[in-house]
GROMACS .gro file of C-alpha atoms in nm:
model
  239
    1UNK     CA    1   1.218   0.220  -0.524
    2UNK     CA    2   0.986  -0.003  -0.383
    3UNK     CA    3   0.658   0.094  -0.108
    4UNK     CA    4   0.814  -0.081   0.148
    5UNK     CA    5   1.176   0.073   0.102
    6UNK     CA    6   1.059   0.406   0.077
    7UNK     CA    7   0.862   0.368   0.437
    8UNK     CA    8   1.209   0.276   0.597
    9UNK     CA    9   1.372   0.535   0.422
   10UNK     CA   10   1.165   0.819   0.600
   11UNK     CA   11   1.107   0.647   0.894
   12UNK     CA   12   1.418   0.801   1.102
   13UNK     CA   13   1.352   1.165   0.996
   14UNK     CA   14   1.035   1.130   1.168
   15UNK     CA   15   1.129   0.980   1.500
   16UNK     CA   16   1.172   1.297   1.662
   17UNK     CA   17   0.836   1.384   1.569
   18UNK     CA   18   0.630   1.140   1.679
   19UNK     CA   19   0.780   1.100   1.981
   20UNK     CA   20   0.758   1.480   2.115
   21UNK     CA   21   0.540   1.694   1.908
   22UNK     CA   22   0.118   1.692   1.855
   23UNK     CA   23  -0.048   1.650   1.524
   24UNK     CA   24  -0.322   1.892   1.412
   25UNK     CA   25  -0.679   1.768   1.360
   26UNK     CA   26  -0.786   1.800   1.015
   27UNK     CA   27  -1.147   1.729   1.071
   28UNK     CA   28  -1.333   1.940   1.357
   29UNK     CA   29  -1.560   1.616   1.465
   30UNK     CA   30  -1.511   1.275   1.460
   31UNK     CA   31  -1.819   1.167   1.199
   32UNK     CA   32  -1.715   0.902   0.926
   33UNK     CA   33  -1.854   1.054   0.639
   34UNK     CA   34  -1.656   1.371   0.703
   35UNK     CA   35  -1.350   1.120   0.748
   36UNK     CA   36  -1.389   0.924   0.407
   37UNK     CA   37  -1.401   1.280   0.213
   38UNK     CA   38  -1.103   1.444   0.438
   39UNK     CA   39  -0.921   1.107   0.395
   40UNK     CA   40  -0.920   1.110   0.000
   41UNK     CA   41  -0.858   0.765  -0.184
   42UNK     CA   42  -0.704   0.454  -0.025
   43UNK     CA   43  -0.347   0.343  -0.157
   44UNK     CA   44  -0.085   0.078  -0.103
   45UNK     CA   45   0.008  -0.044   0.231
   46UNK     CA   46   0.224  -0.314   0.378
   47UNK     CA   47  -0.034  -0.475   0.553
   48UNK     CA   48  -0.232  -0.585   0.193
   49UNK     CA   49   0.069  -0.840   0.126
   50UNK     CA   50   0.045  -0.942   0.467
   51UNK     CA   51  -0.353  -1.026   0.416
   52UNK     CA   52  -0.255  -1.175   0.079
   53UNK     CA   53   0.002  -1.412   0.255
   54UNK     CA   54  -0.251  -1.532   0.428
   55UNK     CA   55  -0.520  -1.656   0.216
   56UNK     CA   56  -0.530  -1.893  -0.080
   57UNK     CA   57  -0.609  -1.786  -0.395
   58UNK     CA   58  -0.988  -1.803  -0.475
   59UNK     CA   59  -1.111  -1.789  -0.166
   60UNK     CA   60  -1.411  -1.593  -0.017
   61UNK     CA   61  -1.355  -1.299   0.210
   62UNK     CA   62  -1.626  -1.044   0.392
   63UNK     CA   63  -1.445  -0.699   0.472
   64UNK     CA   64  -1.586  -0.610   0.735
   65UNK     CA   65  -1.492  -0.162   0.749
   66UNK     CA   66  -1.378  -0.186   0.426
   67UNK     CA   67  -1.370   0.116   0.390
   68UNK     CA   68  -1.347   0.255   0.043
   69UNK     CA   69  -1.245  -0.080  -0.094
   70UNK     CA   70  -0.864  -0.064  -0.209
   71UNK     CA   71  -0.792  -0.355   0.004
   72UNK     CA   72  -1.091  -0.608  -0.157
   73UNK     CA   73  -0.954  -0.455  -0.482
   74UNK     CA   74  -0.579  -0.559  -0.443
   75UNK     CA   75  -0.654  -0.878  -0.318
   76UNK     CA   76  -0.861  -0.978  -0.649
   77UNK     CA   77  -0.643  -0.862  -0.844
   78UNK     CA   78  -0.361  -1.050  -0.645
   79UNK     CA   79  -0.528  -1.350  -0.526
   80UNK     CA   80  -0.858  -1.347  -0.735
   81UNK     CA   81  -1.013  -1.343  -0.412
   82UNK     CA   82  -1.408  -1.308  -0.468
   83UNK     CA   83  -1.471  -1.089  -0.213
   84UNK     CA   84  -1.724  -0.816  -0.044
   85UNK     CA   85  -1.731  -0.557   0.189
   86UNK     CA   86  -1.937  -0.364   0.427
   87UNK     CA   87  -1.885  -0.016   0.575
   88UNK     CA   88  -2.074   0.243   0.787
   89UNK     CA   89  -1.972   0.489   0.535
   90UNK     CA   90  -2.169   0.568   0.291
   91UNK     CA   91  -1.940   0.766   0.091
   92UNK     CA   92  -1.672   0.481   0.163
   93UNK     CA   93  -1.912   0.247   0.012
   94UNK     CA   94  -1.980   0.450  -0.302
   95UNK     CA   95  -1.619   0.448  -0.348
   96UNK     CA   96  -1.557   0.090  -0.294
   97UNK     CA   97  -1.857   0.024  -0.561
   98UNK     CA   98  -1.695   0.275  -0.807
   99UNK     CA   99  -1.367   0.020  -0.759
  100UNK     CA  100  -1.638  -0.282  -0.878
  101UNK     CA  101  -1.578  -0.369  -0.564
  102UNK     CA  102  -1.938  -0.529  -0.394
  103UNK     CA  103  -1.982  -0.333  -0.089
  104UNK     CA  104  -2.319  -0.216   0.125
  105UNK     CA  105  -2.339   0.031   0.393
  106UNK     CA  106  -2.416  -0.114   0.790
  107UNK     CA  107  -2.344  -0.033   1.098
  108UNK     CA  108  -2.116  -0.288   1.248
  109UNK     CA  109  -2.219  -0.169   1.622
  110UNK     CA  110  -2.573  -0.193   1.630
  111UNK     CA  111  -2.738  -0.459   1.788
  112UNK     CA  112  -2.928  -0.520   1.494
  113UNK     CA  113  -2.626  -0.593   1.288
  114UNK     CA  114  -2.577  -0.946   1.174
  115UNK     CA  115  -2.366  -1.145   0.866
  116UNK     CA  116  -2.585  -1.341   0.672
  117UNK     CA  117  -2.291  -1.619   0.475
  118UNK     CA  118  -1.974  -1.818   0.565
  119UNK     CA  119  -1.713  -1.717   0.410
  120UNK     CA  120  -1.346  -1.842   0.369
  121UNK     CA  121  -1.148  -1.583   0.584
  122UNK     CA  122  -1.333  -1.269   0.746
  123UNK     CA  123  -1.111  -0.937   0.712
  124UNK     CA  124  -1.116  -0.663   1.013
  125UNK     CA  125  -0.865  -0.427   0.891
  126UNK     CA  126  -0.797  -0.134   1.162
  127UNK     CA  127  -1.154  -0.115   1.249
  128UNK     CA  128  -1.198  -0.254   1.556
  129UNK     CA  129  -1.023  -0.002   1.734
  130UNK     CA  130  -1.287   0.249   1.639
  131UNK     CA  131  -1.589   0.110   1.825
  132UNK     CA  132  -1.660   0.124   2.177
  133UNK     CA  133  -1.781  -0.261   2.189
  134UNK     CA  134  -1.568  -0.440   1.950
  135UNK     CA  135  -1.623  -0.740   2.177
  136UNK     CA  136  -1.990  -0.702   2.079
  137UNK     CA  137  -1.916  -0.762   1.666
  138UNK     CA  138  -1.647  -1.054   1.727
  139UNK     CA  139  -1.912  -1.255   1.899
  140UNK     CA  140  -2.138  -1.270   1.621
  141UNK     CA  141  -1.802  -1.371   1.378
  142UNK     CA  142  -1.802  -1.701   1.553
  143UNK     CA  143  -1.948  -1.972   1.317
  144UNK     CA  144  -1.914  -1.754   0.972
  145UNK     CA  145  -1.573  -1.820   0.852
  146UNK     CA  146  -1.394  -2.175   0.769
  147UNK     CA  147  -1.095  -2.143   0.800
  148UNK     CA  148  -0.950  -1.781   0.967
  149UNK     CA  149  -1.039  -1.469   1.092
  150UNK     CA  150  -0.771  -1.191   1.006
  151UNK     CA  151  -0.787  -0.882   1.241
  152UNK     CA  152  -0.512  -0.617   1.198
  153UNK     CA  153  -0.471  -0.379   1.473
  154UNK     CA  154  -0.209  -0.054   1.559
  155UNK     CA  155   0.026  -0.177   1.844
  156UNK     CA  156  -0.027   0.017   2.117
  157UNK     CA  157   0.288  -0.151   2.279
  158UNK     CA  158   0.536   0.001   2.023
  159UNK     CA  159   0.823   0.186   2.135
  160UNK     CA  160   0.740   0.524   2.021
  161UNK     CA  161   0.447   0.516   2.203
  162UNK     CA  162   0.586   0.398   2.496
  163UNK     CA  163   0.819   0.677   2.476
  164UNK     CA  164   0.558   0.944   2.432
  165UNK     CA  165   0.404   0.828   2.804
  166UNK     CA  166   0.749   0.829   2.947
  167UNK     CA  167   0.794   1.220   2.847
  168UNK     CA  168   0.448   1.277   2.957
  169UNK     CA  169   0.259   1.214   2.637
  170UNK     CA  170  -0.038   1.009   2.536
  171UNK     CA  171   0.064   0.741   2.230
  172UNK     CA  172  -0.077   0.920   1.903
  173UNK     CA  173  -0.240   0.678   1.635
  174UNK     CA  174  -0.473   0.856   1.490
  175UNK     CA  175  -0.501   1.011   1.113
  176UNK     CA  176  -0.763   1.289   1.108
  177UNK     CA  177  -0.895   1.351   1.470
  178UNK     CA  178  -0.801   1.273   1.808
  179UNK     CA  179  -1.131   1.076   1.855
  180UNK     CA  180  -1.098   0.794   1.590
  181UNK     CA  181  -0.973   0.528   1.836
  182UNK     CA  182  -1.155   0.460   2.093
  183UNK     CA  183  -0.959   0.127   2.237
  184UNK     CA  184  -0.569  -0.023   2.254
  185UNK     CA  185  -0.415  -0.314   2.287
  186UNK     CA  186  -0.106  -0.447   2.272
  187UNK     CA  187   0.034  -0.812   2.140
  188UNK     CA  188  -0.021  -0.984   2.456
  189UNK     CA  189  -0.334  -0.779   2.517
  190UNK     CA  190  -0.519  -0.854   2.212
  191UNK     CA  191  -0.390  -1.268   2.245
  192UNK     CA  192  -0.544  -1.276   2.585
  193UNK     CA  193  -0.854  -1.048   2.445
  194UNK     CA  194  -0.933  -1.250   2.128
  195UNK     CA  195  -0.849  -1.593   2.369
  196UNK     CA  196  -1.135  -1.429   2.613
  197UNK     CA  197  -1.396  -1.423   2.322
  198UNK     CA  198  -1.336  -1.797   2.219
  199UNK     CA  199  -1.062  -1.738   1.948
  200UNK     CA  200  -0.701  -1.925   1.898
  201UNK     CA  201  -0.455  -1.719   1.814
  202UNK     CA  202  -0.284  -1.889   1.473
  203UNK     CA  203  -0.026  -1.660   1.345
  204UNK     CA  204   0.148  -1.343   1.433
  205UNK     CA  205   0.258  -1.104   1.110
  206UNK     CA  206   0.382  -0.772   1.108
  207UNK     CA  207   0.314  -0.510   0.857
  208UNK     CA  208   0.528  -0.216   0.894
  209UNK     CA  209   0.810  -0.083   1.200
  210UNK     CA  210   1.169  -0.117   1.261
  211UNK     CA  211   1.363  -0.306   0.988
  212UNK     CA  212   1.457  -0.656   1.056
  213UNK     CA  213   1.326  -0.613   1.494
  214UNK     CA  214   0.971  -0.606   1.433
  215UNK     CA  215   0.985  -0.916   1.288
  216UNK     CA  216   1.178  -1.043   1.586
  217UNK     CA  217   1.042  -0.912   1.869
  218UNK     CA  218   0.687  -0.759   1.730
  219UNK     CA  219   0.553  -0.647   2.089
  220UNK     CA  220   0.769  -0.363   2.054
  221UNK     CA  221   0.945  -0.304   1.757
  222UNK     CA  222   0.606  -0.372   1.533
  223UNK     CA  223   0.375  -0.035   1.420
  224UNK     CA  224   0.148  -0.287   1.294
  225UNK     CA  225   0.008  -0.641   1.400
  226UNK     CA  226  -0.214  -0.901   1.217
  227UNK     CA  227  -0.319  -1.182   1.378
  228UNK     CA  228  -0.457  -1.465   1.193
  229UNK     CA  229  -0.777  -1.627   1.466
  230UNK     CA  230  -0.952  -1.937   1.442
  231UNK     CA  231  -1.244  -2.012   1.655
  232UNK     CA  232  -1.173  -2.206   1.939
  233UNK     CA  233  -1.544  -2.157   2.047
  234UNK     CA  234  -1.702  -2.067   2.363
  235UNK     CA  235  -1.579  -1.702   2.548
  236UNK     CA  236  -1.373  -1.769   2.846
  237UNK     CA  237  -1.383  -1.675   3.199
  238UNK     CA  238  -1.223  -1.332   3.224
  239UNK     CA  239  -1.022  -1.375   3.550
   0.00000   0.00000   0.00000
């Protein structure tokens, strides 16, 4: 049985739950390095073909929260991408070097925070969501990649979680602890978002969600969305 088979194959017996019951918190404060240990090691997920779709083979790619590097791995190995990563993490970062994967510890919100190359595509795999000022770290993305920036977000649009608020329940996307995500979007929020900060949206790709509709009508059938950006330059007025 493949990943992606087995994911649809549970998917119904867990409907019930996610749409009327509360997950417990498995870490008692939201600090990263507590996260990477609580978390344990990376492993498959849909989205890593969808990033390997996306890219040529031999490109360069900066992972930017790459975590404990399983996605810079695959997409060597699949795509002999030459790739690195950075991550606030520093037990993430240990992990991603144990891979062989080159990775340095940073932290993508401080004002200090800059990337030095230019690199073929830029990675932001379910990071962004995490900071308080993501707007802050796509800004200084402008000018360092030739030819896409891939961001992969949860959709906060889904139908599960629009189900949750109509019985009265906040949307749940979180692994560990209630605090990890600190901003939403939907599709058409994050297209006029990213079009705000002086990006054109290229391509829409879903990852994971209900067989066959999320590819068809992603905004709410889609757990998942990528969206391939090129820079359109300039940020936009925000009426």
């Amino acid at each position: 049985m493949t990943n992606m088979a087995a994911y649809y194959l549970k998917k119904p017996f867990s409907l019930f739950r996610d749409i009327f019951t509360y997950p417990a918190a498995k870490i008692s404060s939201m600090d990263y390095a507590d996260y990477w240990t609580a978390r344990g090691e990376s492993s498959w997920t849909a989205r890593y073909d969808v990033f390997s779709s996306l890219i040529e083979p031999g490109t360069s790619l900066l992972d930017i929260g790459c975590g404990d590097g399983f996605a810079l791995k695959y997409l060597a190995e699949k795509k002999s991408v030459s790739g690195e990563g950075v991550d606030i993490s520093e037990a993430a970062v240990r992990a991603a070097t144990n891979r062989g994967v080159k990775a340095r510890a940073a932290d993508i919100t401080a004002a200090g925070f800059e990337i030095s190359g230019v690199y073929d595509y830029i990675l932001i795999s379910e990071v962004i969501e995490h900071i308080a000022r993501p707007e802050d770290l796509l800004r200084k993305i402008h000018g360092h990649f030739r030819k896409g920036l891939i961001v992969s977000i949860p959709n906060s649009g889904h139908y599960i979680h629009r189900l949750r608020l109509l019985f009265g329940r906040f949307p749940v996307q979180w692994m560990l602890h209630p605090g990890e995500h600190l901003r939403f979007w939907t599709l058409r929020d994050f297209r006029r978002w990213s079009e705000w900060l002086g990006f054109r949206v290229a391509g829409i790709r879903t990852s994971t969600g209900v067989l066959l509709l999320s590819g068809i009508c992603p905004a709410l059938f889609a757990d998942n969305l990528v969206f391939l950006l090129k820079d359109a330059g300039g940020v936009q007025d925000a009426s």
